[in-house]
Phi, psi and omega in degrees: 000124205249071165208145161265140200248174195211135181253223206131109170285129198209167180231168177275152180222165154254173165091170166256016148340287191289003153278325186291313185244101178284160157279120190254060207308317158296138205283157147188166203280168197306288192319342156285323167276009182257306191297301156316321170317299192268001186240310187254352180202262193242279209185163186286119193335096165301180166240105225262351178209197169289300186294355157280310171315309210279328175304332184284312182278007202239322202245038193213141219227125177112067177269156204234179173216082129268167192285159172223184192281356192269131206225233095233115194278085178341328162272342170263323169087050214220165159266148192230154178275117169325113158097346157206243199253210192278164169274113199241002166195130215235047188289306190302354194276353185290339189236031168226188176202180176262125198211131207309157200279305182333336219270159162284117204213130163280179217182167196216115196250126155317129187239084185275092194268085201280119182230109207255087149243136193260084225228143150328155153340285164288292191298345169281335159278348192265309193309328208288274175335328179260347178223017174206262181211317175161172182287175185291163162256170170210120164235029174188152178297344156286334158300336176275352184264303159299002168243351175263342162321314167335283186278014185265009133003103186306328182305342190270125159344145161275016157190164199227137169282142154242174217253061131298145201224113154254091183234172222025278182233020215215153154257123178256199151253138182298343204254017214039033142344145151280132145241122185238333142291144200211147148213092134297154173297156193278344207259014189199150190249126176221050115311323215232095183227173156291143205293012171192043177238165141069034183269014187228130187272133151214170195248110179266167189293329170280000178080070151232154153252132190291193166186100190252160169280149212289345154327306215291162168271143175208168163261157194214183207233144206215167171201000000 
């Protein structure tokens, strides 16, 4: 495999990180662990910021040496996330290092939880939150690429909750996530709604996000 790959001192969590990001305990080489990855769960784990990085390293207990999703694509010549986009900020790499594709490694697979039941806005955080971790965040556009990979199925709503929130003057994550990465859709402003329509985020199948009323039924994405 004519790429260089990136291993990452990373620790096990509880909570939802560790619903987000599995732990693989059997060793393979990246390219086998791209292949698990992606058969049993999204994909091999991005790192989607700084403020993701230092969580993996601050609130997680055991450290292991696994493979993550970071790659150096030869033809482009930039480092890339599996499966989704360029890596543009690589502040967290002080605590990885390069490493042959070959060698055996445990590893950490995005773990994206597609629910195709069609539910409110709250019933879909209730579901997520009583049988999984919460709804998903999305922070950085390769997170955002894999979840729109996710949904495109035709059985799937033509946009899906994620667990954007507008309360008081501002949009969060429910699950408190930053938010700093945006892909709204360009055809809609979603500042400027009536103080209690359209107050809930979703994810359409071209990867924009909406700002729908928190009524609607949609199927949503859980982690």
């Amino acid at each position: 495999m004519d790429r260089i790959l990136f291993t990452v001192l990373v620790f096990i969590s509880t909570g939802t990180l560790a619903a987000k990001h599995v732990f693989i305990s059997e060793k393979m080489s990246w390219d086998k662990a791209q292949v698990f990855c992606r058969t049993h769960h999204t994909d091999l784990s991005p790192i989607s910021n700084a403020v993701e990085g230092r969580v993996f390293k601050e609130s997680l207990s055991g450290i292991q040496t696994g493979w993550v999703g970071l790659y150096w694509d030869v033809t482009e010549l930039k480092w890339k996330w599996s499966g989704g986009a360029a890596d543009e900020d690589q502040g967290w790499l002080n605590d990885c290092w390069v490493s042959d594709s070959t060698y055996a490694y445990r590893f950490f697979c995005l773990n994206l939880i597609m629910v195709q039941e069609e539910k409110t806005w709250e019933e879909a955080l209730e579901h997520c939150r009583g049988n999984h971790g919460d709804l998903t965040s999305l922070l950085s556009e390769t997170g955002n690429l894999l979840a729109q990979r996710e949904i495109q199925d035709p059985t799937i709503t033509q946009r899906v909750w994620v667990g954007l929130r507008f309360l008081g003057d501002t949009w969060l994550w429910a699950n408190g996530d930053p938010l700093e990465f945006q892909a709204w859709t360009q055809t809609g402003d979603p500042d400027q709604q009536c103080p209690v329509q359209k107050r809930c985020g979703a994810l359409t199948k071209q990867g924009e996000w909406e700002n729908r009323d928190c009524q609607e039924k949609l199927n949503f994405i859980c982690i």
